[in-house]
Short mmCIF file of C-alpha atoms in Angstrom, two decimals:
data_model
loop_
_atom_site.label_atom_id
_atom_site.label_comp_id
_atom_site.label_asym_id
_atom_site.label_seq_id
_atom_site.Cartn_x
_atom_site.Cartn_y
_atom_site.Cartn_z
CA MET M 8 106.58 44.41 87.16
CA LYS M 9 106.05 43.41 83.53
CA SER M 10 102.99 45.61 83.36
CA LEU M 11 104.98 48.49 84.81
CA SER M 12 107.78 47.98 82.28
CA LEU M 13 105.23 47.93 79.47
CA ARG M 14 103.71 51.18 80.61
CA ASN M 15 107.16 52.76 80.89
CA GLY M 16 107.97 51.58 77.38
CA ARG M 17 104.74 53.03 76.05
CA SER M 18 105.44 56.29 77.86
CA ARG M 19 108.88 56.51 76.30
CA ARG M 20 107.48 55.80 72.84
CA SER M 21 104.73 58.37 73.36
CA LEU M 22 107.27 60.95 74.52
CA LEU M 23 109.50 60.21 71.54
CA SER M 24 106.54 60.48 69.14
CA PHE M 25 105.53 63.79 70.66
CA ALA M 26 109.09 65.11 70.34
CA LEU M 27 109.24 64.08 66.67
CA VAL M 28 105.89 65.73 65.91
CA PHE M 29 107.01 68.85 67.77
CA CYS M 30 110.22 69.06 65.74
CA VAL M 31 108.39 68.52 62.44
CA ILE M 32 105.79 71.19 63.19
CA PHE M 33 108.29 73.80 64.30
CA SER M 34 110.70 72.99 61.49
CA THR M 35 107.97 73.82 58.97
CA TRP M 36 107.40 77.16 60.66
CA ALA M 37 111.07 77.98 60.17
CA LEU M 38 110.66 77.94 56.38
CA ALA M 39 109.85 81.65 56.42
CA GLN M 40 113.58 82.34 56.59
CA GLU M 41 114.29 80.47 53.33
CA ALA M 42 114.38 81.60 49.70
CA THR M 43 113.00 80.32 46.41
CA ILE M 44 114.30 80.02 42.85
CA VAL M 45 111.78 79.95 40.00
CA GLY M 46 112.30 79.96 36.26
CA SER M 47 111.74 78.42 32.87
CA VAL M 48 113.76 76.42 30.37
CA LYS M 49 113.23 77.14 26.65
CA ASP M 50 114.84 76.38 23.31
CA PRO M 51 116.21 79.10 20.93
CA SER M 52 112.76 79.55 19.37
CA GLY M 53 111.16 80.26 22.73
CA ALA M 54 109.36 76.92 22.98
CA ALA M 55 109.22 75.27 26.41
CA ILE M 56 111.47 72.29 27.11
CA PRO M 57 109.63 69.84 29.37
CA ASN M 58 111.39 67.34 31.62
CA ALA M 59 114.67 69.27 31.50
CA THR M 60 116.99 68.72 34.46
CA VAL M 61 117.71 71.74 36.66
CA ARG M 62 120.55 71.34 39.15
CA ILE M 63 120.94 73.81 42.03
CA THR M 64 124.22 73.71 44.01
CA ASN M 65 124.96 75.66 47.17
CA THR M 66 128.61 76.63 46.75
CA ASP M 67 128.97 77.38 50.48
CA THR M 68 128.04 73.86 51.58
CA GLY M 69 128.40 71.81 48.40
CA ILE M 70 124.85 70.46 48.73
CA ALA M 71 123.11 70.01 45.36
CA ASN M 72 119.46 69.41 44.44
CA SER M 73 118.01 68.33 41.10
CA LEU M 74 114.50 68.69 39.74
CA LYS M 75 112.61 68.40 36.44
CA THR M 76 110.74 71.08 34.54
CA SER M 77 106.99 70.73 34.07
CA SER M 78 105.19 70.21 30.78
CA ASP M 79 105.35 73.96 30.12
CA GLY M 80 109.06 74.19 30.93
CA GLN M 81 108.60 75.80 34.34
CA TYR M 82 110.33 74.87 37.59
CA ILE M 83 110.29 76.02 41.19
CA ALA M 84 112.81 75.24 43.94
CA PRO M 85 111.50 76.36 47.37
CA ASP M 86 113.03 76.19 50.85
CA LEU M 87 116.58 77.08 49.83
CA HIS M 88 118.84 78.47 52.53
CA ILE M 89 120.40 81.87 51.95
CA GLY M 90 123.81 81.85 50.29
CA HIS M 91 125.57 81.51 46.95
CA TYR M 92 124.35 79.10 44.29
CA ASN M 93 125.26 77.76 40.86
CA VAL M 94 122.21 76.81 38.76
CA SER M 95 122.40 74.72 35.59
CA ALA M 96 119.86 73.34 33.11
CA GLU M 97 120.32 70.52 30.60
CA SER M 98 118.26 68.43 28.25
CA SER M 99 118.97 65.86 25.57
CA GLY M 100 120.10 67.48 22.29
CA PHE M 101 121.04 70.80 23.95
CA GLN M 102 124.13 72.33 25.43
CA VAL M 103 124.30 72.66 29.20
CA SER M 104 123.57 76.20 30.38
CA GLN M 105 124.84 77.38 33.77
CA ARG M 106 124.37 80.52 35.87
CA ASN M 107 127.06 81.07 38.50
CA ASP M 108 127.05 83.05 41.73
CA VAL M 109 123.33 83.43 42.16
CA ILE M 110 122.89 85.13 45.54
CA LEU M 111 119.82 84.17 47.56
CA GLN M 112 118.75 86.49 50.35
CA VAL M 113 116.28 85.83 53.13
CA GLY M 114 112.71 85.57 51.87
CA ALA M 115 113.81 86.20 48.27
CA ARG M 116 112.04 84.81 45.20
CA MET M 117 114.73 84.78 42.51
CA ARG M 118 113.96 84.13 38.85
CA VAL M 119 116.59 82.22 36.84
CA ASP M 120 115.50 81.50 33.24
CA PHE M 121 117.43 79.45 30.69
CA THR M 122 117.52 79.41 26.90
CA LEU M 123 119.31 76.25 25.81
CA GLN M 124 121.32 76.19 22.61
CA VAL M 125 121.28 73.21 20.27
CA GLY M 126 124.35 71.02 20.76
CA ASN M 127 125.59 68.15 22.86
CA ALA M 128 125.79 67.75 26.63
CA GLN M 129 129.59 68.06 26.59
CA GLN M 130 129.26 71.71 25.69
CA THR M 131 128.48 74.20 28.47
CA VAL M 132 127.44 77.82 28.26
CA THR M 133 128.26 79.62 31.52
CA VAL M 134 126.83 82.99 32.47
CA GLU M 135 127.80 84.94 35.56
CA ALA M 136 124.69 85.99 37.47
CA ASN M 137 123.80 89.65 37.53
CA PRO M 138 123.92 90.82 41.17
CA VAL M 139 121.32 93.52 40.42
CA SER M 140 117.92 92.18 39.45
CA VAL M 141 114.40 93.56 39.41
CA GLN M 142 111.85 91.72 41.53
CA THR M 143 109.00 90.81 39.18
CA ASP M 144 107.57 87.63 40.77
CA THR M 145 106.07 89.21 43.89
CA GLY M 146 104.49 92.57 44.65
CA GLU M 147 106.04 92.97 48.08
CA VAL M 148 107.97 96.06 49.13
CA SER M 149 110.95 95.03 51.22
CA ASN M 150 114.56 95.82 52.00
CA VAL M 151 117.45 93.51 52.93
CA ILE M 152 120.19 94.56 55.34
CA THR M 153 123.14 92.48 54.18
CA ARG M 154 125.94 90.82 56.10
CA ASN M 155 128.42 93.50 55.02
CA GLN M 156 126.14 96.28 56.25
CA ILE M 157 125.64 94.54 59.60
CA SER M 158 129.39 94.05 60.06
CA ASN M 159 130.65 97.41 58.84
CA LEU M 160 128.03 100.06 59.60
CA PRO M 161 128.57 101.80 62.96
CA THR M 162 125.92 101.19 65.59
CA ASN M 163 125.49 102.75 69.02
CA GLY M 164 126.08 99.90 71.45
CA ARG M 165 126.38 97.11 68.84
CA SER M 166 122.62 96.68 68.60
CA MET M 167 120.93 95.32 65.51
CA TYR M 168 117.89 97.45 66.22
CA THR M 169 119.69 100.63 65.13
CA LEU M 170 119.85 99.18 61.61
CA LEU M 171 116.05 98.92 61.34
CA ALA M 172 115.88 102.58 60.40
CA LEU M 173 117.82 101.96 57.16
CA ALA M 174 114.73 100.75 55.29
CA PRO M 175 112.84 103.21 53.06
CA GLY M 176 109.80 104.52 54.92
CA ALA M 177 111.36 103.90 58.34
CA ALA M 178 111.56 106.59 61.01
CA SER M 179 113.55 105.91 64.18
CA ILE M 180 112.01 106.89 67.51
CA GLN M 181 114.74 105.17 69.49
CA GLY M 182 116.75 106.62 72.31
CA ASP M 183 120.37 107.75 72.00
CA PHE M 184 121.73 104.52 73.50
CA ILE M 185 120.26 101.02 73.38
CA LEU M 186 120.96 98.64 76.26
CA PRO M 187 122.44 95.29 75.12
CA THR M 188 119.43 93.28 76.35
CA ALA M 189 116.32 91.87 74.72
CA VAL M 190 113.64 93.24 77.02
CA SER M 191 115.24 96.68 77.27
CA GLY M 192 116.38 96.71 73.65
CA ASP M 193 114.88 99.73 71.94
CA ASN M 194 113.42 98.56 68.61
CA ASN M 195 110.97 101.45 68.31
CA VAL M 196 110.96 102.21 64.58
CA SER M 197 107.89 103.47 62.78
CA ILE M 198 107.34 101.96 59.32
CA ASN M 199 105.28 104.01 56.86
CA GLY M 200 103.91 106.11 59.70
CA GLN M 201 102.50 103.18 61.65
CA ARG M 202 103.04 102.39 65.30
CA ALA M 203 106.29 100.69 66.33
CA GLY M 204 104.23 98.12 68.26
CA HIS M 205 102.73 96.92 64.97
CA ASN M 206 106.07 95.51 63.77
CA LEU M 207 106.81 91.78 64.04
CA LEU M 208 110.30 90.45 64.77
CA MET M 209 111.16 86.97 63.52
CA LEU M 210 114.32 84.95 64.12
CA ASP M 211 115.10 81.98 61.87
CA GLY M 212 111.45 81.76 60.89
CA GLY M 213 110.03 81.83 64.43
CA GLU M 214 108.39 84.72 66.24
CA ASN M 215 110.86 86.73 68.34
CA LEU M 216 108.52 89.15 70.07
CA ASP M 217 107.37 89.62 73.63
CA ARG M 218 103.78 90.66 72.93
CA GLY M 219 103.32 91.86 76.50
CA GLY M 220 105.98 94.53 76.13
CA SER M 221 106.38 94.82 72.34
CA GLN M 222 110.08 94.01 72.73
CA ALA M 223 112.24 91.21 71.39
CA SER M 224 112.33 87.95 73.34
CA VAL M 225 115.93 87.29 72.25
CA ALA M 226 118.60 89.87 71.42
CA PRO M 227 121.05 87.94 69.22
CA SER M 228 124.65 88.97 68.84
CA LEU M 229 125.19 91.32 65.93
CA GLU M 230 128.09 89.09 64.89
CA ALA M 231 125.75 86.06 64.68
CA ILE M 232 123.26 87.60 62.24
CA ALA M 233 123.74 86.75 58.57
CA GLU M 234 121.19 89.25 57.28
CA PHE M 235 117.61 90.34 57.76
CA ARG M 236 114.75 91.47 55.56
CA MET M 237 112.23 94.18 56.39
CA ASN M 238 108.94 93.56 54.61
CA THR M 239 107.21 96.92 54.71
CA SER M 240 104.21 96.57 52.39
CA ASN M 241 102.14 94.13 50.34
CA TYR M 242 103.94 91.04 51.59
CA SER M 243 102.45 87.55 51.37
CA ALA M 244 99.93 85.96 53.74
CA GLU M 245 102.56 83.79 55.44
CA TYR M 246 103.49 86.98 57.36
CA GLY M 247 100.06 87.56 58.80
CA LEU M 248 100.75 88.81 62.31
CA ALA M 249 101.88 92.40 61.73
CA GLY M 250 100.15 95.52 60.47
CA ALA M 251 103.34 97.48 59.80
CA SER M 252 106.56 95.59 59.07
CA THR M 253 107.77 92.01 59.42
CA ILE M 254 111.49 91.85 60.18
CA THR M 255 112.98 88.42 59.44
CA GLN M 256 116.43 87.80 60.89
CA VAL M 257 118.61 84.84 59.91
CA ILE M 258 121.43 83.47 62.04
CA LYS M 259 124.66 82.51 60.28
CA SER M 260 125.21 78.83 59.51
CA GLY M 261 128.12 76.49 59.04
CA THR M 262 129.70 75.76 55.68
CA LYS M 263 131.88 73.01 54.22
CA ASP M 264 134.96 74.80 55.58
CA PHE M 265 135.71 75.46 59.23
CA HIS M 266 135.61 79.10 60.26
CA ALA M 267 136.10 80.89 63.57
CA SER M 268 136.27 84.51 64.66
CA ALA M 269 136.49 86.49 67.88
CA TRP M 270 135.88 90.12 68.79
CA TRP M 271 135.99 92.70 71.51
CA PHE M 272 134.40 96.13 71.52
CA GLY M 273 135.04 98.49 74.40
CA ARG M 274 134.11 101.89 75.73
CA ASN M 275 135.62 103.65 78.73
CA ASP M 276 135.14 107.05 80.33
CA ALA M 277 138.92 107.53 80.11
CA LEU M 278 138.54 107.71 76.33
CA ASP M 279 135.52 110.04 76.33
CA ALA M 280 135.22 113.79 76.67
CA ARG M 281 133.74 115.01 79.92
CA ASN M 282 129.97 115.42 79.85
CA TYR M 283 128.83 119.04 79.85
CA PHE M 284 126.61 118.34 82.85
CA ASN M 285 129.44 116.62 84.72
CA PRO M 286 131.65 119.68 85.48
CA VAL M 287 135.02 119.87 87.18
CA PRO M 288 135.87 119.14 89.99
CA GLU M 289 133.18 116.44 90.23
CA PRO M 290 134.38 112.90 89.46
CA VAL M 291 133.71 111.67 85.95
CA SER M 292 130.64 109.47 85.65
CA GLU M 293 131.89 105.90 85.25
CA LEU M 294 131.47 104.11 81.92
CA ARG M 295 132.70 100.58 81.29
CA TYR M 296 131.32 98.78 78.26
CA ASN M 297 132.96 95.51 77.23
CA LEU M 298 131.36 93.36 74.56
CA PHE M 299 133.27 90.24 73.53
CA GLY M 300 132.60 86.81 72.08
CA PHE M 301 133.34 84.30 69.34
CA ASN M 302 131.79 82.42 66.41
CA THR M 303 132.71 79.01 65.10
CA GLY M 304 131.16 76.84 62.41
CA GLY M 305 131.83 74.05 59.95
CA PRO M 306 130.79 70.54 58.91
CA VAL M 307 129.69 68.06 61.57
CA ASP M 308 130.61 65.09 59.36
CA PHE M 309 134.13 66.45 58.85
CA TRP M 310 135.54 63.03 57.95
CA LYS M 311 133.45 62.92 54.75
CA SER M 312 134.22 64.59 51.45
CA ASP M 313 130.53 65.19 50.72
CA HIS M 314 129.17 67.04 53.75
CA LYS M 315 125.49 66.93 54.69
CA THR M 316 125.36 68.32 58.23
CA PHE M 317 126.77 71.63 59.47
CA PHE M 318 126.95 73.55 62.74
CA PHE M 319 127.33 77.15 63.85
CA TYR M 320 127.95 78.31 67.43
CA ASN M 321 127.94 81.84 68.79
CA MET M 322 128.69 83.08 72.30
CA GLU M 323 128.81 86.69 73.43
CA TRP M 324 129.23 88.45 76.78
CA ARG M 325 128.02 92.01 77.42
CA ARG M 326 129.31 93.90 80.45
CA LEU M 327 128.07 97.45 80.97
CA ILE M 328 128.58 99.76 83.94
CA GLN M 329 126.88 103.09 83.37
CA GLY M 330 127.22 105.71 86.06
CA SER M 331 124.20 107.88 86.76
CA LEU M 332 124.58 111.59 86.15
CA LEU M 333 122.11 113.41 88.36
CA ASN M 334 122.31 117.17 88.88
CA GLN M 335 119.84 117.91 91.63
CA THR M 336 119.40 120.51 94.36
CA VAL M 337 119.45 118.75 97.77
CA PRO M 338 119.44 119.92 101.43
CA PHE M 339 122.73 120.92 103.03
CA ALA M 340 123.93 118.70 105.86
CA SER M 341 123.44 121.66 108.20
CA GLU M 342 119.70 121.58 107.46
CA TYR M 343 119.21 118.06 108.76
CA PRO M 344 117.61 117.54 112.22
CA ASP M 345 120.07 117.78 115.11
CA ALA M 346 122.90 118.77 112.73
CA ALA M 347 124.01 121.38 115.30
CA GLY M 348 123.62 118.92 118.19
CA PRO M 349 120.88 116.86 119.87
CA GLY M 350 117.63 118.73 120.29
CA THR M 351 118.58 121.64 118.02
CA GLY M 352 116.00 120.78 115.36
CA ALA M 353 116.45 121.57 111.64
CA ILE M 354 118.03 124.91 110.80
CA MET M 355 116.76 126.26 107.46
CA PRO M 356 119.04 128.48 105.32
CA ALA M 357 118.28 132.19 105.27
CA THR M 358 118.76 132.37 101.50
CA PHE M 359 118.32 129.99 98.57
CA ASP M 360 119.56 130.78 95.06
CA GLY M 361 120.12 134.36 96.19
CA LYS M 362 116.55 134.76 97.46
CA SER M 363 115.25 134.96 101.01
CA SER M 364 114.18 131.58 102.36
CA ILE M 365 111.77 131.73 105.30
CA ALA M 366 110.35 128.61 106.98
CA THR M 367 106.82 129.28 108.25
CA VAL M 368 104.67 127.41 110.75
CA PRO M 369 101.99 125.44 108.86
CA THR M 370 98.33 126.31 109.28
CA GLY M 371 95.31 124.03 109.71
CA VAL M 372 97.27 121.15 111.30
CA ALA M 373 95.34 119.60 114.20
CA GLY M 374 97.42 119.02 117.29
CA LEU M 375 100.44 120.90 115.95
CA GLY M 376 103.12 121.02 118.63
CA ALA M 377 101.32 118.56 120.92
CA GLY M 378 104.66 116.98 121.78
CA CYS M 379 106.44 120.27 122.43
CA SER M 380 107.07 121.99 125.72
CA PRO M 381 104.86 125.00 126.64
CA THR M 382 107.85 127.27 126.06
CA VAL M 383 108.34 126.06 122.48
CA LEU M 384 104.62 125.87 121.85
CA ALA M 385 104.24 129.56 122.76
CA THR M 386 106.60 130.50 119.91
CA LEU M 387 104.61 128.64 117.23
CA VAL M 388 102.17 130.96 115.50
CA PRO M 389 100.49 129.35 112.42
CA GLY M 390 101.41 131.24 109.24
CA GLN M 391 104.32 133.05 110.92
CA PRO M 392 108.05 132.29 110.51
CA PHE M 393 109.69 129.78 112.82
CA PRO M 394 111.91 131.56 115.34
CA ASN M 395 115.47 131.81 114.01
CA ASN M 396 114.25 129.97 110.89
CA THR M 397 114.60 126.72 112.86
CA ILE M 398 112.06 123.89 112.94
CA PRO M 399 111.97 122.66 116.57
CA ASP M 400 113.14 119.14 117.26
CA CYS M 401 109.76 118.23 118.76
CA LEU M 402 107.98 118.80 115.39
CA ILE M 403 110.14 116.38 113.41
CA ASN M 404 108.59 112.96 112.81
CA ALA M 405 110.64 110.08 114.15
CA ASN M 406 110.22 108.04 110.95
CA ALA M 407 111.32 110.98 108.83
CA ARG M 408 114.40 111.38 111.03
CA LEU M 409 115.34 107.71 110.47
CA LEU M 410 114.97 108.05 106.69
CA LEU M 411 116.98 111.26 106.53
CA ASN M 412 119.80 109.78 108.58
CA ALA M 413 119.80 106.26 107.10
CA GLY M 414 123.19 104.98 105.98
CA GLY M 415 124.32 104.57 102.40
CA LYS M 416 126.93 105.65 99.91
CA TYR M 417 125.44 109.13 99.62
CA GLY M 418 123.80 109.40 103.04
CA GLY M 419 120.09 108.90 103.73
CA ILE M 420 117.06 109.21 101.51
CA PHE M 421 118.53 112.43 100.08
CA PRO M 422 122.19 112.53 99.04
CA LYS M 423 124.39 115.25 100.48
CA PRO M 424 125.45 118.08 98.14
CA THR M 425 128.73 117.70 96.31
CA ASN M 426 129.40 121.43 95.90
CA ALA M 427 128.90 124.68 97.81
CA GLN M 428 125.82 125.56 95.75
CA GLY M 429 123.77 122.76 97.27
CA GLN M 430 123.85 120.59 94.15
CA PHE M 431 124.35 116.83 94.10
CA ILE M 432 126.15 115.68 90.93
CA GLY M 433 126.67 111.95 90.46
CA GLY M 434 124.71 108.80 91.23
CA ASN M 435 124.91 105.05 91.58
CA ASN M 436 126.46 102.88 88.89
CA VAL M 437 123.95 100.79 86.97
CA PRO M 438 125.41 97.39 85.94
CA THR M 439 124.10 95.28 83.06
CA ASN M 440 125.54 91.79 82.56
CA VAL M 441 124.29 89.54 79.76
#
């Protein structure tokens, strides 16, 4: 028993070690969603100030990081989460310089340089960050779809994929309506003339692509997405799996304050105009689309004044009933076998769409009429019309008769016409629940 307990203990430790290694590996992969601040610290003459202290504070969470400049006055702060930051620089014999409201977007490389003025540390020079800046530290061509754009721009069906076409060089080849699912989600957008299947979708730094079907593995709620960047050309080697565009999505995160929101979006055929191909007096094709959910987020260590851990939770339900709208010519009920009584066969119409309609006996069929009586068989002349335009009951296959007369909402294998012109207009409702 001791040996067994020892083995169990080793197994647990091995499992725990594997889990820790797994988390470390996959947490490093998630760094692709983060941003970077680079810059330099100089004195009024332009000379570098080594060993200056640079402090970077996330104003959304209150988390601050400090680092020192190198011997040539340069600094780099990688792996910063998207959000709003205050950045300050200080050194002995100089006034403190601070840049407020520096906005970091997903995958951004923001340059924040400082020129310190001679003075004492009790003096602070504050500069409000310029929201418009030119990217000079990388050669990538990219475009960020911001949180405000995601929340306020109209989309057909509340799908993020409709926003992919906003990037320069993008051409949408999507359908009119995108189902609210991952596998059926239509993310077909051509970037710079390349195939849609050459795009790569990423979610919080991890691959979000079903390579078998070139569709997303996960379709996140539009209300859960903070922003996303579309790298369309000349991006760095860390995005090495796509030949067209790499789309990096970032989920919202918690902050030092508690926040919650809820939503409902609805569509109903009662609020829509009648479809041109759904004429009166046919019933209106049913449409019920209800999309509802909630977000909540905040600090996990809420009892502390200096928060270090945060959470964000999103839940969304998608309920879609979409009635089919077929407009198809189908046989009249009178044309079905035995419609006029047992043994009467199938009576074909004399006219169809205003033209003569003549049913003829097929030619080249071996054993045609083998199951018919001699009287009926004498009337069957290959290539000539059936008498009275009626296919005899003895020529109708038993399996075909079962299929034609099978039960169902609209009859057998063919639905019955819904108007006097022999047209069927309607169809089954197609539900989608996510």
